[in-house]
Short mmCIF file of C-alpha atoms and ligand atoms in Angstrom, two decimals:
data_model
loop_
_atom_site.label_atom_id
_atom_site.label_comp_id
_atom_site.label_asym_id
_atom_site.label_seq_id
_atom_site.Cartn_x
_atom_site.Cartn_y
_atom_site.Cartn_z
CA UNK A 1 93.97 -115.18 26.50
CA UNK A 2 95.88 -118.35 26.72
CA UNK A 3 94.49 -120.90 24.42
CA UNK A 4 97.23 -123.42 24.79
CA UNK A 5 95.44 -126.84 25.58
CA UNK A 6 98.13 -127.81 28.07
CA UNK A 7 98.75 -125.87 31.31
CA UNK A 8 101.81 -123.73 31.72
CA UNK A 9 103.66 -123.55 34.99
CA UNK A 10 101.92 -120.48 36.44
CA UNK A 11 104.18 -118.55 38.75
CA UNK A 12 101.03 -117.42 40.58
CA UNK A 13 99.93 -120.89 41.33
CA UNK A 14 102.86 -122.51 42.77
CA UNK A 15 104.21 -121.23 46.10
CA UNK A 16 100.72 -120.10 47.32
CA UNK A 17 99.78 -121.07 50.91
CA UNK A 18 99.11 -120.27 54.27
CA UNK A 19 97.51 -116.88 54.41
CA UNK A 20 93.75 -116.94 53.68
CA UNK A 21 90.95 -118.30 51.67
CA UNK A 22 89.40 -121.36 53.29
CA UNK A 23 87.49 -123.66 51.01
CA UNK A 24 84.22 -125.44 51.67
CA UNK A 25 85.36 -128.65 53.35
CA UNK A 26 88.79 -127.18 53.83
CA UNK A 27 91.22 -126.33 56.65
CA UNK A 28 91.35 -123.04 58.51
CA UNK A 29 94.24 -120.99 57.58
CA UNK A 30 95.24 -123.01 54.44
CA UNK A 31 94.55 -121.66 50.96
CA UNK A 32 91.43 -123.26 49.19
CA UNK A 33 94.01 -124.23 46.53
CA UNK A 34 95.40 -126.87 48.75
CA UNK A 35 92.47 -127.41 51.25
CA UNK A 36 89.75 -128.11 48.66
CA UNK A 37 90.12 -131.76 47.85
CA UNK A 38 89.08 -131.11 44.11
CA UNK A 39 91.45 -128.16 43.61
CA UNK A 40 94.27 -130.15 45.30
CA UNK A 41 93.63 -133.03 42.92
CA UNK A 42 94.53 -130.64 40.10
CA UNK A 43 97.78 -129.45 41.59
CA UNK A 44 100.23 -131.93 39.93
CA UNK A 45 98.51 -131.39 36.55
CA UNK A 46 98.72 -127.56 36.93
CA UNK A 47 102.46 -127.89 37.82
CA UNK A 48 103.44 -130.60 35.25
CA UNK A 49 106.81 -132.20 35.93
CA UNK A 50 108.43 -131.42 32.51
CA UNK A 51 108.01 -127.70 33.27
CA UNK A 52 109.50 -127.82 36.73
CA UNK A 53 113.30 -126.87 36.69
CA UNK A 54 113.46 -127.10 40.47
CA UNK A 55 113.15 -130.96 40.58
CA UNK A 56 116.42 -131.48 38.68
CA UNK A 57 118.10 -129.00 41.11
CA UNK A 58 117.00 -130.65 44.37
CA UNK A 59 117.09 -134.27 43.34
CA UNK A 60 120.80 -134.84 43.30
CA UNK A 61 121.05 -133.25 46.79
CA UNK A 62 118.47 -135.54 47.89
CA UNK A 63 119.93 -138.54 46.72
CA UNK A 64 123.26 -137.53 48.40
CA UNK A 65 121.56 -137.13 51.69
CA UNK A 66 120.67 -140.30 54.03
CA UNK A 67 117.71 -138.36 55.70
CA UNK A 68 115.46 -135.75 53.97
CA UNK A 69 112.61 -133.72 55.21
CA UNK A 70 110.48 -131.78 52.74
CA UNK A 71 108.57 -128.96 54.49
CA UNK A 72 105.36 -128.08 52.54
CA UNK A 73 105.62 -131.23 50.55
CA UNK A 74 102.12 -130.74 49.09
CA UNK A 75 101.40 -133.89 47.00
CA UNK A 76 104.69 -135.15 47.64
CA UNK A 77 105.84 -135.38 44.01
CA UNK A 78 109.50 -134.61 44.73
CA UNK A 79 109.98 -137.22 47.36
CA UNK A 80 107.97 -139.84 45.31
CA UNK A 81 110.46 -139.20 42.56
CA UNK A 82 113.44 -139.54 44.86
CA UNK A 83 112.14 -142.76 46.17
CA UNK A 84 111.19 -144.20 42.81
CA UNK A 85 114.84 -143.20 41.77
CA UNK A 86 116.28 -145.49 44.31
CA UNK A 87 116.64 -143.31 47.48
CA UNK A 88 117.06 -145.92 50.31
CA UNK A 89 117.35 -143.60 53.38
CA UNK A 90 114.75 -141.82 55.20
CA UNK A 91 112.39 -139.54 53.24
CA UNK A 92 109.74 -137.49 55.07
CA UNK A 93 107.16 -135.16 53.79
CA UNK A 94 105.35 -132.58 55.94
CA UNK A 95 102.26 -130.52 55.00
CA UNK A 96 99.45 -128.85 56.92
CA UNK A 97 96.96 -129.46 53.99
CA UNK A 98 95.24 -132.74 54.35
CA UNK A 99 93.99 -132.73 50.89
CA UNK A 100 97.46 -132.46 49.43
CA UNK A 101 98.71 -135.19 51.78
CA UNK A 102 95.87 -137.58 50.94
CA UNK A 103 97.39 -137.60 47.49
CA UNK A 104 101.01 -138.06 48.72
CA UNK A 105 99.77 -140.97 50.85
CA UNK A 106 98.67 -142.99 47.81
CA UNK A 107 102.49 -143.57 47.64
CA UNK A 108 104.36 -145.93 50.03
CA UNK A 109 108.11 -145.70 50.80
CA UNK A 110 107.94 -142.11 52.26
CA UNK A 111 106.80 -141.14 55.75
CA UNK A 112 103.98 -138.47 55.24
CA UNK A 113 103.30 -136.07 58.20
CA UNK A 114 100.43 -133.70 58.78
CA UNK A 115 101.17 -130.36 60.33
CA UNK A 116 103.78 -127.70 60.60
CA UNK A 117 107.33 -128.25 61.67
CA UNK A 118 107.39 -126.36 64.90
CA UNK A 119 105.02 -128.93 66.28
CA UNK A 120 107.06 -131.94 65.28
CA UNK A 121 109.72 -131.66 67.81
CA UNK A 122 112.47 -132.85 65.54
CA UNK A 123 115.90 -132.60 66.95
CA UNK A 124 119.09 -133.27 64.77
CA UNK A 125 117.35 -135.86 62.55
CA UNK A 126 117.81 -134.66 59.03
CA UNK A 127 120.85 -134.05 56.82
CA UNK A 128 118.84 -132.11 54.27
CA UNK A 129 115.57 -130.00 54.77
CA UNK A 130 113.91 -128.78 51.56
CA UNK A 131 111.23 -126.25 50.81
CA UNK A 132 110.17 -126.27 47.29
CA UNK A 133 107.57 -124.79 44.91
CA UNK A 134 107.92 -121.57 46.85
CA UNK A 135 106.39 -122.97 49.83
CA UNK A 136 108.78 -120.73 51.89
CA UNK A 137 106.85 -117.63 50.63
CA UNK A 138 103.57 -119.03 52.36
CA UNK A 139 105.20 -117.99 55.62
CA UNK A 140 104.09 -114.41 55.74
CA UNK A 141 104.49 -113.26 59.41
CA UNK A 142 107.76 -112.38 60.93
CA UNK A 143 107.04 -114.50 63.99
CA UNK A 144 105.96 -117.55 61.96
CA UNK A 145 109.16 -117.20 59.73
CA UNK A 146 111.46 -116.92 62.83
CA UNK A 147 109.81 -120.03 64.31
CA UNK A 148 110.19 -122.04 61.01
CA UNK A 149 113.81 -121.16 60.76
CA UNK A 150 114.57 -122.06 64.29
CA UNK A 151 112.68 -125.26 63.98
CA UNK A 152 114.49 -126.06 60.62
CA UNK A 153 117.82 -125.52 62.30
CA UNK A 154 116.84 -127.84 65.25
CA UNK A 155 115.76 -130.43 62.87
CA UNK A 156 119.10 -130.54 60.96
CA UNK A 157 122.12 -132.47 62.05
CA UNK A 158 125.19 -130.15 62.61
CA UNK A 159 126.47 -129.33 59.30
CA UNK A 160 123.00 -130.24 57.68
CA UNK A 161 121.70 -128.16 54.88
CA UNK A 162 118.43 -126.14 54.42
CA UNK A 163 117.80 -125.77 50.72
CA UNK A 164 114.82 -123.60 49.45
CA UNK A 165 114.00 -120.83 46.97
CA UNK A 166 111.95 -117.57 47.20
CA UNK A 167 111.16 -115.29 44.35
CA UNK A 168 113.27 -112.32 43.94
CA UNK A 169 111.17 -109.14 44.62
CA UNK A 170 113.53 -107.10 42.39
CA UNK A 171 112.15 -109.11 39.44
CA UNK A 172 108.60 -107.91 40.09
CA UNK A 173 107.01 -111.01 38.83
CA UNK A 174 103.51 -110.16 39.99
CA UNK A 175 103.29 -107.58 37.21
CA UNK A 176 103.45 -110.43 34.76
CA UNK A 177 100.79 -112.36 36.78
CA UNK A 178 98.57 -109.28 36.54
CA UNK A 179 98.87 -109.28 32.71
CA UNK A 180 98.44 -113.06 31.98
CA UNK A 181 95.39 -114.54 30.56
CA UNK A 182 93.64 -117.64 31.82
CA UNK A 183 95.23 -120.99 32.07
CA UNK A 184 93.46 -124.02 30.54
CA UNK A 185 93.55 -127.50 31.73
CA UNK A 186 92.12 -130.40 29.93
CA UNK A 187 90.69 -133.06 32.29
CA UNK A 188 91.39 -136.75 31.41
CA UNK A 189 87.64 -136.94 30.38
CA UNK A 190 88.00 -134.13 28.01
CA UNK A 191 86.47 -131.40 30.04
CA UNK A 192 88.10 -127.93 30.04
CA UNK A 193 88.95 -125.99 33.17
CA UNK A 194 89.89 -122.36 33.22
CA UNK A 195 91.96 -120.72 35.84
CA UNK A 196 92.27 -117.05 36.16
CA UNK A 197 94.66 -115.27 38.43
CA UNK A 198 93.82 -111.61 39.54
CA UNK A 199 96.27 -109.75 41.69
CA UNK A 200 94.32 -107.97 44.40
CA UNK A 201 97.05 -106.43 46.31
CA UNK A 202 100.24 -105.68 44.47
CA UNK A 203 103.54 -105.62 46.25
CA UNK A 204 103.26 -103.44 49.16
CA UNK A 205 107.09 -103.68 50.13
CA UNK A 206 106.62 -107.02 51.73
CA UNK A 207 103.73 -109.23 50.35
CA UNK A 208 101.57 -109.76 47.11
CA UNK A 209 97.99 -110.96 47.34
CA UNK A 210 96.13 -112.64 44.43
CA UNK A 211 92.89 -114.53 43.86
CA UNK A 212 92.63 -117.45 41.51
CA UNK A 213 89.34 -118.45 40.05
CA UNK A 214 88.68 -122.02 38.73
CA UNK A 215 85.77 -122.35 36.30
CA UNK A 216 84.54 -125.38 34.37
CA UNK A 217 82.03 -128.23 34.15
CA UNK A 218 82.58 -129.95 37.36
CA UNK A 219 80.33 -130.07 40.47
CA UNK A 220 83.17 -128.48 42.58
CA UNK A 221 83.29 -125.41 40.39
CA UNK A 222 83.40 -122.44 40.27
CA UNK A 223 85.92 -122.11 43.16
CA UNK A 224 88.22 -119.29 44.17
CA UNK A 225 91.41 -119.35 46.26
CA UNK A 226 93.04 -116.35 47.82
CA UNK A 227 96.73 -116.41 48.53
CA UNK A 228 99.27 -114.02 50.08
CA UNK A 229 103.01 -114.49 49.47
CA UNK A 230 105.88 -112.88 51.08
CA UNK A 231 108.65 -111.59 49.01
CA UNK A 232 111.97 -111.09 50.85
CA UNK A 233 114.76 -108.90 49.80
CA UNK A 234 118.06 -110.71 49.28
CA UNK A 235 119.91 -108.83 52.04
CA UNK A 236 117.02 -109.30 54.55
CA UNK A 237 116.76 -113.00 53.83
CA UNK A 238 120.64 -113.37 54.31
CA UNK A 239 120.61 -111.40 57.47
CA UNK A 240 117.76 -113.48 58.97
CA UNK A 241 119.55 -116.64 58.23
CA UNK A 242 122.71 -115.48 59.77
CA UNK A 243 120.75 -114.39 62.78
CA UNK A 244 119.22 -117.78 63.16
CA UNK A 245 122.66 -119.45 63.17
CA UNK A 246 122.91 -120.55 59.53
CA UNK A 247 125.92 -120.22 57.36
CA UNK A 248 124.93 -119.49 53.67
CA UNK A 249 127.05 -122.02 51.62
CA UNK A 250 125.51 -121.46 48.03
CA UNK A 251 123.00 -118.95 46.52
CA UNK A 252 121.64 -118.73 42.96
CA UNK A 253 119.26 -116.61 41.08
CA UNK A 254 117.79 -119.48 38.99
CA UNK A 255 117.80 -123.24 38.74
CA UNK A 256 120.73 -123.19 36.23
CA UNK A 257 122.77 -121.78 39.05
CA UNK A 258 123.24 -118.19 37.58
CA UNK A 259 124.07 -115.66 40.27
CA UNK A 260 121.60 -113.72 42.26
CA UNK A 261 121.10 -110.23 40.73
CA UNK A 262 118.50 -107.52 40.12
CA UNK A 263 116.91 -109.41 37.25
CA UNK A 264 117.25 -112.98 38.47
CA UNK A 265 113.86 -114.55 39.17
CA UNK A 266 114.74 -116.54 42.25
CA UNK A 267 116.89 -116.42 45.35
CA UNK A 268 117.73 -120.13 45.83
CA UNK A 269 119.74 -120.65 49.03
CA UNK A 270 121.70 -123.62 50.56
CA UNK A 271 122.13 -122.76 54.26
CA UNK A 272 124.04 -124.89 56.64
CA UNK A 273 123.69 -125.41 60.35
C1 SAM B 1 102.85 -124.38 46.15
S1 SAM B 1 102.73 -125.76 47.22
C2 SAM B 1 104.19 -126.53 47.03
C3 SAM B 1 104.10 -128.04 47.11
C4 SAM B 1 105.37 -128.64 46.95
N1 SAM B 1 106.47 -128.34 47.84
C5 SAM B 1 105.80 -128.70 45.44
O1 SAM B 1 107.07 -128.14 45.22
O2 SAM B 1 105.05 -128.92 44.63
C6 SAM B 1 102.94 -124.98 48.78
C7 SAM B 1 102.53 -125.89 49.98
O3 SAM B 1 102.86 -125.27 51.24
C8 SAM B 1 102.00 -125.72 52.11
N2 SAM B 1 102.05 -124.81 53.27
C9 SAM B 1 101.26 -123.78 53.46
N3 SAM B 1 101.47 -123.22 54.68
C10 SAM B 1 102.60 -123.90 55.27
C11 SAM B 1 103.23 -123.72 56.44
N4 SAM B 1 103.11 -122.96 57.30
N5 SAM B 1 104.35 -124.84 56.68
C12 SAM B 1 104.52 -125.70 55.63
N6 SAM B 1 103.88 -125.80 54.69
C13 SAM B 1 102.89 -124.96 54.25
C14 SAM B 1 100.69 -125.75 51.38
O4 SAM B 1 99.78 -126.72 52.12
C15 SAM B 1 101.20 -126.42 50.03
O5 SAM B 1 101.02 -127.86 49.96
#
């Protein structure tokens, strides 16, 4: 059991989304984790900034681009930090989960949009599109993935960049998730919450499904959220991007820019229109 008083960055918790598990008062098709207002309010504390290596990777790119779209922006913490850091161009965050966006919208200076990219009709509007926190893995079905990539390409200016990460299936991280004990989160009023992750369907060559259970002294608890994430093989991801008309300009196996390899945790891609 994890008895640390502060949360660790749970690999099972970031990057969920899309597939299943609608919460009471939630949104059909969105994981309870993002649709349930109380669980959404925990997100930024469960993913504390100091444990996130991805922000320091993406922020310099964001500051270099005049127009940036964050697809699956969640609570908007990345674009909020870019704006607070002096980004003076267009910053736009898009997410289908209203409960996450409600938190993002407390911050001015960024355009916050509700929905999915294919419905936005963007044409050549962004120099950079990012998908962070493994939001890309929430896109499970082939058709939805093809639609997303076409919509990203359409929304980018010629030469524009799509930057995102997906976990490397060769690293088999779900085996660690299955062994981890619960996370604990201390609420500002001192109450303790416990979050347990249980892998219900291990990797089937394509996806992993897991259930997270949130317990503690709060009227909204206990609550559960079921997520299915897609894990794309490196070569399959490269083929799909090329078929969609992207040129892969950089790829890394982690946020320190080490190469992609069998033991690398991530496949981080910068693909150009
Ligand atoms: C793990 S969170 C990541 C949030 C944020 N990008 C971050 O780095 O903290 C995944 C987000 O993807 C969103 N999501 C789920 N399905 C999506 C889809 N089809 N298109 C875009 N975003 C989606 C969820 O609502 C959720 O806010």
